[in-house]
mmCIF file of C-alpha atoms in Angstrom:
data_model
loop_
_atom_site.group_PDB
_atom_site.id
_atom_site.type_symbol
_atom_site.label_atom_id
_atom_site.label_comp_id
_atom_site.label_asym_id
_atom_site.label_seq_id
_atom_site.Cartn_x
_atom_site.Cartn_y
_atom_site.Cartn_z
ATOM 1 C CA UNK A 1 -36.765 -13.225 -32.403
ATOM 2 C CA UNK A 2 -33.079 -13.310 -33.449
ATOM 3 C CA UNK A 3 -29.893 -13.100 -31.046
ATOM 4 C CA UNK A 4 -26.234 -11.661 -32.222
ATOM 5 C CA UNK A 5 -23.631 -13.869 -31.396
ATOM 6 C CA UNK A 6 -20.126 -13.050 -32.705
ATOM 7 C CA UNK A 7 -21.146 -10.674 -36.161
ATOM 8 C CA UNK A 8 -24.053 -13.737 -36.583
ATOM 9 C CA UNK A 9 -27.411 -13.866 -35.772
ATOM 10 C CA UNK A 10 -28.822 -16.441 -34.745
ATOM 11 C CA UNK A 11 -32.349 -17.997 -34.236
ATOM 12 C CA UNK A 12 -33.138 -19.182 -30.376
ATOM 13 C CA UNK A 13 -34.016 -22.805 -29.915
ATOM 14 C CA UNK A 14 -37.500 -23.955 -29.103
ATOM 15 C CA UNK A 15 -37.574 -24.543 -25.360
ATOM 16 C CA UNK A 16 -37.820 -28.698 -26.011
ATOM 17 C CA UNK A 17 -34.342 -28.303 -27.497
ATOM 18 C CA UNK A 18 -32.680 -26.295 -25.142
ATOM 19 C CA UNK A 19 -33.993 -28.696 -22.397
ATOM 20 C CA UNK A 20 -32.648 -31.414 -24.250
ATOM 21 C CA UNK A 21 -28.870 -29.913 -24.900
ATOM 22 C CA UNK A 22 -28.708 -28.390 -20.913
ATOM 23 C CA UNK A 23 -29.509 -30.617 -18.326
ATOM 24 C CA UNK A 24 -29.695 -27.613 -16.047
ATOM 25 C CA UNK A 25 -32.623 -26.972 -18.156
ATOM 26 C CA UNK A 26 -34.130 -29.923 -17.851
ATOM 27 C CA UNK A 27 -34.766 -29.831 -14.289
ATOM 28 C CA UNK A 28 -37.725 -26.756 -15.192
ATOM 29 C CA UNK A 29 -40.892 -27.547 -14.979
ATOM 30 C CA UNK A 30 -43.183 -26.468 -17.810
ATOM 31 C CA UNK A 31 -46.092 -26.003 -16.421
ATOM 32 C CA UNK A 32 -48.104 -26.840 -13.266
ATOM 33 C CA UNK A 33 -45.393 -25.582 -10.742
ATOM 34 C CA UNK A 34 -44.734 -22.069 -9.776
ATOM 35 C CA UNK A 35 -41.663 -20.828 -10.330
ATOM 36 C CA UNK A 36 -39.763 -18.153 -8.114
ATOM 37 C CA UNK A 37 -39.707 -14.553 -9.889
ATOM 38 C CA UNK A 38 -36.365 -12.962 -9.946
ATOM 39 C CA UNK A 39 -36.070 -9.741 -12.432
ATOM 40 C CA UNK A 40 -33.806 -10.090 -15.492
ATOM 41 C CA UNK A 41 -31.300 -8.459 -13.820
ATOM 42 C CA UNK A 42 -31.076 -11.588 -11.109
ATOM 43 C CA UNK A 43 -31.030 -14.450 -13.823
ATOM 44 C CA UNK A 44 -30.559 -13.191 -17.709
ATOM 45 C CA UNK A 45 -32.365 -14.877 -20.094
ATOM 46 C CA UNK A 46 -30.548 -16.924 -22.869
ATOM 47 C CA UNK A 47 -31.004 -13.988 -25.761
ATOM 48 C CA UNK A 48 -30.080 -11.391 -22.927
ATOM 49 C CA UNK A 49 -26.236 -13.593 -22.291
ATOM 50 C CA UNK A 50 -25.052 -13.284 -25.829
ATOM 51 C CA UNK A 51 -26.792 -9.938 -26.535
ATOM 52 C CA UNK A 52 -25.266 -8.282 -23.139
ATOM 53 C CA UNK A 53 -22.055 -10.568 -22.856
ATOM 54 C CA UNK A 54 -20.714 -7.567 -20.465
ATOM 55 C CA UNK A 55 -23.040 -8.440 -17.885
ATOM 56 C CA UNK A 56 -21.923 -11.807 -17.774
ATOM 57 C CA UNK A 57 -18.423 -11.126 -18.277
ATOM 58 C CA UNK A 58 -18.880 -8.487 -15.006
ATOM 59 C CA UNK A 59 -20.587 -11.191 -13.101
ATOM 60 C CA UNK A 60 -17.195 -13.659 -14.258
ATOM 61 C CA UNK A 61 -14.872 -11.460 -13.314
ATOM 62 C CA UNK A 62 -12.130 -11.860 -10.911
ATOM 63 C CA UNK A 63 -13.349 -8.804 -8.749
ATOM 64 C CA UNK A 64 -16.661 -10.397 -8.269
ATOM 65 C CA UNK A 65 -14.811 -14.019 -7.485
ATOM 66 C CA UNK A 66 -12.830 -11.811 -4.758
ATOM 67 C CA UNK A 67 -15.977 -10.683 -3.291
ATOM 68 C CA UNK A 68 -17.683 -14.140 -3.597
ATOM 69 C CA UNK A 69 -14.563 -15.342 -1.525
ATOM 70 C CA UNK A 70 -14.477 -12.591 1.257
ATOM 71 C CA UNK A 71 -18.581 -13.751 1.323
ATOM 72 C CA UNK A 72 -17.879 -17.539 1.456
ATOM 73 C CA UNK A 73 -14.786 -16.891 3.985
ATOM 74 C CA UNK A 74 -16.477 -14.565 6.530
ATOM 75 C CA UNK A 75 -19.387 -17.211 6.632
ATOM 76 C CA UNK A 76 -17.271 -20.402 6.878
ATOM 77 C CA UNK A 77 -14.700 -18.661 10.012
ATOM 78 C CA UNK A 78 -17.475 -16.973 12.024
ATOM 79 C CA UNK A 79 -20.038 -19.613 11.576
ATOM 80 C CA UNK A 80 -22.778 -16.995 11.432
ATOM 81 C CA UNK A 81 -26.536 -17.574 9.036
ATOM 82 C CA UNK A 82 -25.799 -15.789 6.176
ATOM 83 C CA UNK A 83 -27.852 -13.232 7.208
ATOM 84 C CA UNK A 84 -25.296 -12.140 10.011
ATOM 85 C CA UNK A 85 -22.403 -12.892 7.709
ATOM 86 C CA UNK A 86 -23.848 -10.557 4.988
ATOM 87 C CA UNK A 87 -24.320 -8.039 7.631
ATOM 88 C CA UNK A 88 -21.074 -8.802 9.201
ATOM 89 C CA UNK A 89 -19.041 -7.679 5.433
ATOM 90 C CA UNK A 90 -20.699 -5.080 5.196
ATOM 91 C CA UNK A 91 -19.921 -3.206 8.175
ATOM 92 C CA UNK A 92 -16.239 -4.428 8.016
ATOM 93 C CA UNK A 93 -15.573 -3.007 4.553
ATOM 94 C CA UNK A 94 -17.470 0.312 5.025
ATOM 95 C CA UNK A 95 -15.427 0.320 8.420
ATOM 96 C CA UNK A 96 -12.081 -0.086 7.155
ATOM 97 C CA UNK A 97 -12.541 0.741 3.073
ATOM 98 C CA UNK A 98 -14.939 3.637 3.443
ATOM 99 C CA UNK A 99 -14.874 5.502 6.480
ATOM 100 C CA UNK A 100 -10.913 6.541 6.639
ATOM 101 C CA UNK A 101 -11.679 7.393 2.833
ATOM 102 C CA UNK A 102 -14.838 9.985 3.995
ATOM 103 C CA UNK A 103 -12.784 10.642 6.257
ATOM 104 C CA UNK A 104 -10.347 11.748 4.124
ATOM 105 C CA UNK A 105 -12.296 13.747 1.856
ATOM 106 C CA UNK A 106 -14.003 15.739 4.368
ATOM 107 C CA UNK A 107 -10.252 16.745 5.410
ATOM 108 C CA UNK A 108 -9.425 18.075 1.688
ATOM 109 C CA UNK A 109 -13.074 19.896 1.299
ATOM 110 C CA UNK A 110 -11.815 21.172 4.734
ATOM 111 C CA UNK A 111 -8.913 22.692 3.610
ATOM 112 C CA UNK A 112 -10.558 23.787 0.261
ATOM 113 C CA UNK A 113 -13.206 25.648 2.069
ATOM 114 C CA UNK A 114 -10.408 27.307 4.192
ATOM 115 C CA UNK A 115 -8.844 28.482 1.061
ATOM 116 C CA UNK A 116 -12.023 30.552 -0.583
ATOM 117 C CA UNK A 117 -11.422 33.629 1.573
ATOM 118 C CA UNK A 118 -7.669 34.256 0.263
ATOM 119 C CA UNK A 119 -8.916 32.947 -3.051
ATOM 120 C CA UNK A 120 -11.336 35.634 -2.996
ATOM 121 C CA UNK A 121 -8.725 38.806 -1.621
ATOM 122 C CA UNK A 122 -7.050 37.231 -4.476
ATOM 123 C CA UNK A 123 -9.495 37.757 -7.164
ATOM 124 C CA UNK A 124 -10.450 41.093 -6.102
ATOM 125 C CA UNK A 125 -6.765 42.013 -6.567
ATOM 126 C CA UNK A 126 -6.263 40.283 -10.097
ATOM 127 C CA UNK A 127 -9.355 42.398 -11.312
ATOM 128 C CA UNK A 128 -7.572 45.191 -10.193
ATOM 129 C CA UNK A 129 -4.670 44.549 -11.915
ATOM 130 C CA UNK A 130 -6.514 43.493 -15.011
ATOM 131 C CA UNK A 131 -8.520 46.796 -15.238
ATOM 132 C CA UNK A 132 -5.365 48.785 -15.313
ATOM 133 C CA UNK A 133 -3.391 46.841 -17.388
ATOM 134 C CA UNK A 134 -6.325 46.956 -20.119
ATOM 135 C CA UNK A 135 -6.450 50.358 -19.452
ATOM 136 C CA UNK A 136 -3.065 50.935 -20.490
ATOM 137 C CA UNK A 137 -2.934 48.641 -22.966
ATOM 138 C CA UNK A 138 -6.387 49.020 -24.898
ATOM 139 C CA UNK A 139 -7.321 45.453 -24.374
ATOM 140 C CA UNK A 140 -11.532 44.876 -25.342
ATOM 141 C CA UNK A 141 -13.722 43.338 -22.490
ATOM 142 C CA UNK A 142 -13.298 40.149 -23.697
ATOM 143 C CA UNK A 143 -9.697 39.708 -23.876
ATOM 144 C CA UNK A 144 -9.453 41.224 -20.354
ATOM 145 C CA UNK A 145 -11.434 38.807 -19.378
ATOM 146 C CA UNK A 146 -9.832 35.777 -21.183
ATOM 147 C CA UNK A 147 -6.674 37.023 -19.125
ATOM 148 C CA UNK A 148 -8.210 37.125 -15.418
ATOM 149 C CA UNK A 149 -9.481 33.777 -16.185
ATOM 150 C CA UNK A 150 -6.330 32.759 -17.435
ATOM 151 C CA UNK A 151 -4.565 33.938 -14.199
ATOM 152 C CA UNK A 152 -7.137 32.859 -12.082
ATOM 153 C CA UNK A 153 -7.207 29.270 -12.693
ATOM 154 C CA UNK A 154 -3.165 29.503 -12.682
ATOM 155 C CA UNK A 155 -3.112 30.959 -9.014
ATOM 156 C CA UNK A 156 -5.864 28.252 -7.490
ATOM 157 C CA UNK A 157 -3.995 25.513 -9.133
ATOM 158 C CA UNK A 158 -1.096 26.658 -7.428
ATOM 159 C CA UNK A 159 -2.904 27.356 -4.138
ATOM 160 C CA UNK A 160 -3.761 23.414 -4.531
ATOM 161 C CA UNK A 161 -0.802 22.532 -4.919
ATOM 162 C CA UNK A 162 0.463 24.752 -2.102
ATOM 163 C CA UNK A 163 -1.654 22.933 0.169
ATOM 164 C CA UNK A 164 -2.027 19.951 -1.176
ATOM 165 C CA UNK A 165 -5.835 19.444 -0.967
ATOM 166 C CA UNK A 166 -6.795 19.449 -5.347
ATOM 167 C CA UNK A 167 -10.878 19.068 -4.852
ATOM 168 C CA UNK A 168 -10.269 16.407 -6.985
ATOM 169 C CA UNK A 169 -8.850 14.201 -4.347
ATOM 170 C CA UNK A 170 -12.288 14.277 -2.928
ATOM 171 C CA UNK A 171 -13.862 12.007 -5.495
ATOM 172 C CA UNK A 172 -11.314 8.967 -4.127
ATOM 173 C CA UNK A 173 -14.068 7.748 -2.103
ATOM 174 C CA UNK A 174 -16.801 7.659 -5.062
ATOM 175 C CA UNK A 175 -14.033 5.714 -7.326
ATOM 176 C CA UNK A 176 -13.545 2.767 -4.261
ATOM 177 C CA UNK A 177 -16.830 3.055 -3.072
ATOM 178 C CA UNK A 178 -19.210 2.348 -6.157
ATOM 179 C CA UNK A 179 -17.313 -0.146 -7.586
ATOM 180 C CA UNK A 180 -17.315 -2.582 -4.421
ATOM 181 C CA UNK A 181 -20.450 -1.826 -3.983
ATOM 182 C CA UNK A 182 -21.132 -3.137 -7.431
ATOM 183 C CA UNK A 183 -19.132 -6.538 -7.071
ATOM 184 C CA UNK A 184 -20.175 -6.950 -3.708
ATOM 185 C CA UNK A 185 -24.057 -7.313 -5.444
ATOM 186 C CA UNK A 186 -22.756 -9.516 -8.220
ATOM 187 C CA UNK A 187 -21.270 -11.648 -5.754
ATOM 188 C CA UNK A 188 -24.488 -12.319 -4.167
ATOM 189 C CA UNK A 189 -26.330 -12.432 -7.183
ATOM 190 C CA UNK A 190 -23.808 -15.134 -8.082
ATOM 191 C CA UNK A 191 -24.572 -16.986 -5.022
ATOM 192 C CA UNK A 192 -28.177 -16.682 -4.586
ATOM 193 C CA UNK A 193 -28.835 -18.602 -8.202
ATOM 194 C CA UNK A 194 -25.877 -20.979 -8.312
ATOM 195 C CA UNK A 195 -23.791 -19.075 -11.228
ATOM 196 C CA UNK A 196 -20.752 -18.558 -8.099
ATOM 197 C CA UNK A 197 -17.627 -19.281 -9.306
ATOM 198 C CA UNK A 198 -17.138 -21.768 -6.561
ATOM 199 C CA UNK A 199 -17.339 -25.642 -6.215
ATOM 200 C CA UNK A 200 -20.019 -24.981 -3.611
ATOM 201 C CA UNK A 201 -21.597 -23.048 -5.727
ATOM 202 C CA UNK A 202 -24.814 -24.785 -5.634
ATOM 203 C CA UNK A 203 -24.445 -25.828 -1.739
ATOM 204 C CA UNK A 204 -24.112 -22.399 -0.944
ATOM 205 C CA UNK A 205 -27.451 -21.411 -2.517
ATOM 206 C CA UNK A 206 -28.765 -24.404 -0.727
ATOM 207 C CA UNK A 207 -27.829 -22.406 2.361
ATOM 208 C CA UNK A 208 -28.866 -19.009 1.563
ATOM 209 C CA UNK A 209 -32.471 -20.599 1.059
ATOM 210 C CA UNK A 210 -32.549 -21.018 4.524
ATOM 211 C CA UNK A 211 -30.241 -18.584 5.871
ATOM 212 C CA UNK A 212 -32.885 -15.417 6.583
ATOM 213 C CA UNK A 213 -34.413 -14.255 9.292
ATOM 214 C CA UNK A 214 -37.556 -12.590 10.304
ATOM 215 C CA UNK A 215 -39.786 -12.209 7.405
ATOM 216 C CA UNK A 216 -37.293 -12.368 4.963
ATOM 217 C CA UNK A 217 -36.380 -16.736 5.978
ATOM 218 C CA UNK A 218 -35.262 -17.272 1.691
ATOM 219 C CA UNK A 219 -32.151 -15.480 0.938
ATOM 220 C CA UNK A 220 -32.230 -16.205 -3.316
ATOM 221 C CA UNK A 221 -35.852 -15.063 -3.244
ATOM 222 C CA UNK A 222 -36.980 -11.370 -3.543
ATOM 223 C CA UNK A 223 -39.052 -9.860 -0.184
ATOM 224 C CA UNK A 224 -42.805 -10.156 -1.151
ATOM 225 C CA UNK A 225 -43.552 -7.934 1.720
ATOM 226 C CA UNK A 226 -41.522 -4.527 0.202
ATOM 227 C CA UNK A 227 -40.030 -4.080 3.625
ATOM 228 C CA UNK A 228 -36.413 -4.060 2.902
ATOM 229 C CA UNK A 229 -37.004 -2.796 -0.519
ATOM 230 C CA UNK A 230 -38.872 0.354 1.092
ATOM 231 C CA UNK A 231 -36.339 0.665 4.001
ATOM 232 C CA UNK A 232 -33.323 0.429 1.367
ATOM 233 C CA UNK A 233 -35.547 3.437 -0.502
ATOM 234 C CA UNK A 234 -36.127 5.419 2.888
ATOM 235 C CA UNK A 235 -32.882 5.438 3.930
ATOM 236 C CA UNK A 236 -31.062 6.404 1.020
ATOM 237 C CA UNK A 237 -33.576 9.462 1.196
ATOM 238 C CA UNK A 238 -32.381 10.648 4.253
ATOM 239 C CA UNK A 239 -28.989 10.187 3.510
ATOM 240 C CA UNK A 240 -29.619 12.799 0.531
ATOM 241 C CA UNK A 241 -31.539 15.061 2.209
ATOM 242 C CA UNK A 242 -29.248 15.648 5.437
ATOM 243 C CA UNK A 243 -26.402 15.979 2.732
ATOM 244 C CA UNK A 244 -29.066 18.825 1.360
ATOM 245 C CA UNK A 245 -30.031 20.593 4.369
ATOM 246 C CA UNK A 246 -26.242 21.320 5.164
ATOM 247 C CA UNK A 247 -25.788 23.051 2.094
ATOM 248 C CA UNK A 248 -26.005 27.146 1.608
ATOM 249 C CA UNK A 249 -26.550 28.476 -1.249
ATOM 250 C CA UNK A 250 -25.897 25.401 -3.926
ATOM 251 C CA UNK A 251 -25.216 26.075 -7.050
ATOM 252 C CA UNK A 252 -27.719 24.957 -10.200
ATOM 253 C CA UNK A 253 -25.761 22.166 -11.033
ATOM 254 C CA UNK A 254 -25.762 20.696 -7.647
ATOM 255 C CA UNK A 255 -29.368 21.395 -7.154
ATOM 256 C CA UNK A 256 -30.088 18.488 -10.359
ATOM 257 C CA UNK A 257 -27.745 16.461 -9.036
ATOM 258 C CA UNK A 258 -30.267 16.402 -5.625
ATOM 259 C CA UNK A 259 -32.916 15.919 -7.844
ATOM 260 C CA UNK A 260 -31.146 13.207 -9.838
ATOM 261 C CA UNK A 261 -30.275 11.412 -6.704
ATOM 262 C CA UNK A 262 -33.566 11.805 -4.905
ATOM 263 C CA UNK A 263 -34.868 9.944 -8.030
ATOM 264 C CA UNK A 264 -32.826 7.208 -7.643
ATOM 265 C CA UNK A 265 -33.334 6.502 -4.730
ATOM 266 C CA UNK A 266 -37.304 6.154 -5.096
ATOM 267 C CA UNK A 267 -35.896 4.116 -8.197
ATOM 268 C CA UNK A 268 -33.898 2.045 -6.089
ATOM 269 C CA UNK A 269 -37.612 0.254 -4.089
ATOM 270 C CA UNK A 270 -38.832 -1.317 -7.243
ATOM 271 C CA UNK A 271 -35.386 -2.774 -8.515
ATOM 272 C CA UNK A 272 -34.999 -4.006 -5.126
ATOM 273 C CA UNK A 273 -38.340 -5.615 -4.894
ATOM 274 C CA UNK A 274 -37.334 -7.901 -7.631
ATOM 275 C CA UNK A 275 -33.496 -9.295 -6.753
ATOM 276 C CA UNK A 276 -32.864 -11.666 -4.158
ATOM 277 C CA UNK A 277 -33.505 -10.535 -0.593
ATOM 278 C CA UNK A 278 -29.710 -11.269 -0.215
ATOM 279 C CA UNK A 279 -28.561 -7.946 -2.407
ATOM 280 C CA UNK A 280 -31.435 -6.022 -0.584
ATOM 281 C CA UNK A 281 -30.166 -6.826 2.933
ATOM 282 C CA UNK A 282 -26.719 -5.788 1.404
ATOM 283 C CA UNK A 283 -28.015 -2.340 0.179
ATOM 284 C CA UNK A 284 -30.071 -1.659 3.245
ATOM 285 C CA UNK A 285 -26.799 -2.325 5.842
ATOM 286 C CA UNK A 286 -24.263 -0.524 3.391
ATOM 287 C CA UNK A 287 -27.447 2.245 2.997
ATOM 288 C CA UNK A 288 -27.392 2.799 6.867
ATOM 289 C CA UNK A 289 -23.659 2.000 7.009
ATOM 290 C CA UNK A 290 -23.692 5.269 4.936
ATOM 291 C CA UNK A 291 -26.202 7.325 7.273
ATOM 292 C CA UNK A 292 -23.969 6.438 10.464
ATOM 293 C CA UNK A 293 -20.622 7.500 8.716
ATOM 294 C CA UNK A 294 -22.194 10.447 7.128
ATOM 295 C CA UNK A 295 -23.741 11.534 10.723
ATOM 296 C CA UNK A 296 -20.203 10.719 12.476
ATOM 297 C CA UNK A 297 -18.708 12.342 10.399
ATOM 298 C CA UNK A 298 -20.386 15.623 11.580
ATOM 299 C CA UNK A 299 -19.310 15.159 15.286
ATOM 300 C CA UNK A 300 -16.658 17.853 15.964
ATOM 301 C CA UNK A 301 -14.917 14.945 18.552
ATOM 302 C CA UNK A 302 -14.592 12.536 15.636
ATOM 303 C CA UNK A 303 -13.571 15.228 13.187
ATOM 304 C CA UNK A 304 -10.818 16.308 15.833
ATOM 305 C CA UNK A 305 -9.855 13.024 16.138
ATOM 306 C CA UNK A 306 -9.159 12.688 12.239
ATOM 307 C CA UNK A 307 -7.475 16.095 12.388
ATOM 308 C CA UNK A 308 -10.142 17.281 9.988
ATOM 309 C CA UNK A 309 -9.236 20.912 10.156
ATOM 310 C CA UNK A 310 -12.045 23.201 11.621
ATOM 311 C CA UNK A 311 -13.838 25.419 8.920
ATOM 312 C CA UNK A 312 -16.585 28.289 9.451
ATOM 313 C CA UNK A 313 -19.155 26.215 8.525
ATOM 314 C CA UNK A 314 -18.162 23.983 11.596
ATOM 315 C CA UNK A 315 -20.822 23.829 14.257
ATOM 316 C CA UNK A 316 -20.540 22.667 17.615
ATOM 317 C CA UNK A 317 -23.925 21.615 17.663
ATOM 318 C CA UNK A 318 -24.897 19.579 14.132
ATOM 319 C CA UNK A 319 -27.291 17.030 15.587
ATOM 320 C CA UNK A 320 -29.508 19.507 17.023
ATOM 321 C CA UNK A 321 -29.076 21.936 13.897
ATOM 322 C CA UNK A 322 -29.898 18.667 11.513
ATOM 323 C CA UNK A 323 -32.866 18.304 13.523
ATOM 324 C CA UNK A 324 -34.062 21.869 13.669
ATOM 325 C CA UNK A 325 -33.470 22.549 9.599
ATOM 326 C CA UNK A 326 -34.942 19.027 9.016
ATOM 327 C CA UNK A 327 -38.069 20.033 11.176
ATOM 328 C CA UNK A 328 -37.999 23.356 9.652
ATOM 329 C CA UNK A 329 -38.015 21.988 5.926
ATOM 330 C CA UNK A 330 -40.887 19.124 6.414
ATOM 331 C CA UNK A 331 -42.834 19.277 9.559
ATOM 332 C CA UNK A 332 -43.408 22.727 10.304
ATOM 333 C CA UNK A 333 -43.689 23.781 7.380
ATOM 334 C CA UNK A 334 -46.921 24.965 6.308
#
């Protein structure tokens, strides 16, 4: 098999060669010892670094080395296993990065949703106006529609702008949100097989060996029991369909996005079962980190409290009513 390197391609050298030019290499046994199984997407093969340089260069980069160092300095001031310190991050950045941004978007949808009965007076009038005007004017069906389109999208713009809640605002969190997520598992990745862009690089992986708990003691090596892979896959679930069961009458597009995000979620157990436990444990605490802000963010104290204005859709009683539609939709069901 031939690798590209630079506009080349190159043949790969026989393992005996490799071992011989990489020390690192060296230090593998052949045969006659078992070797830990981490999926390609823990430790790339040598074809897989030049043929997917961006995955390396992701791993390199300096967000990941920021991540690696909020990782290596939480552990080294609190003194926790890693275990706790993995735990600890977590909840600190989806407490101070996340939340106030959820927060935040649940204030513009808020105010969005407040604005769809005067959008709607609104378009009943334009439509109005339209009719007459092409009326007078002899417009055909299609350019009279071309025009209350037109003037449609002008007046919400402006309503937007009015009240300064564009819908796009809402996707802040989604921007901050998937890409610490995503350096946040490079880091560990980084750490759990040595590649950290630290002088302790291989000391630290030394530790994470030993710095589990429970059934899950090796950090660098995937859980053979499925638990946190399954829990990771369980919880995402829920988080999806609470988000679904709050939703009235959801338009086609939305409905595939479920479906898109239901499937990645059951996609999510078998990836998981194959990284280092470290990255699972991350998932699974930012997973429920998730489930906790999504749920608080339903109380109408907390909302208050955020000056989230109130909306029709409001309840004063969510927990129950998540409960009753959730029992409604699976258990009772017949």
């Amino acid at each position: 098999m031939l690798c590209r390197l630079g506009g080349r391609w190159l043949r790969p050298l026989p393992a005996l060669q490799l071992r011989a030019r990489d020390p690192a290499l060296a230090r593998v046994p052949t045969s006659g010892a078992k070797r830990p199984t981490l999926s390609v997407w823990a430790v790339a093969p040598v074809c897989a670094v030049h043929a997917n340089g961006w995955y390396e260069a992701l791993a390199a980069s300096s967000p990941v080395r920021v991540a690696e160092e909020v990782l290596l300095g939480v552990q080294a001031t609190t003194g926790l296993p890693w275990w706790g310190s993995i735990l600890l991050s977590t909840v600190a950045l989806r407490g101070a990065v996340t939340l106030p941004l959820a927060a935040y978007q649940h204030y513009i949808l808020a105010k969005v949703e407040n604005l769809q009965p005067e959008i709607k007076a609104i378009a009943r009038h334009l439509n109005q106006e339209v009719v007459v005007r092409a009326n007078q004017l002899g417009w055909s069906e299609r350019v009279a529609r071309l025009t209350y389109l037109k003037n449609m999208k002008r007046i919400i713009s402006e309503l937007y702008v009015r009240d300064n809640c564009h819908p796009f605002k809402a996707t802040v969190l989604v921007w901050i949100q998937l890409p610490m997520w995503i350096f946040m598992s490079f880091a560990l990745r980084n750490l759990s097989t040595g590649a950290a862009h630290s002088e302790a690089g291989f000391s630290v992986q030394e530790q994470l060996a030993t710095g589990g708990i429970l059934w899950f003691p090796d950090l660098t090596a995937p859980d053979s029991t499925w638990i946190l892979p399954i829990s990771v896959g369980v919880i995402n679930l829920l988080i999806v369909e609470i988000s679904a069961l709050q939703k009235i009458g959801i338009s086609r597009l939305q409905t595939y996005v479920t479906y898109f995000v239901r499937a990645m979620s059951v996609l999510m157990i078998p990836v998981a079962a194959t990284v280092p436990s470290s990255i699972v444990l991350y998932w699974l605490c930012s997973s429920f980190m998730g489930l906790s802000q999504n749920l608080l963010l339903r109380s109408p104290g907390f909302r208050q409290l955020c000056r989230i204005p109130s909306t029709k859709s409001d309840s004063e009683t969510p927990y129950k009513d998540i409960f009753a539609a959730f029992n409604t939709k699976f258990i009772s069901r017949k």
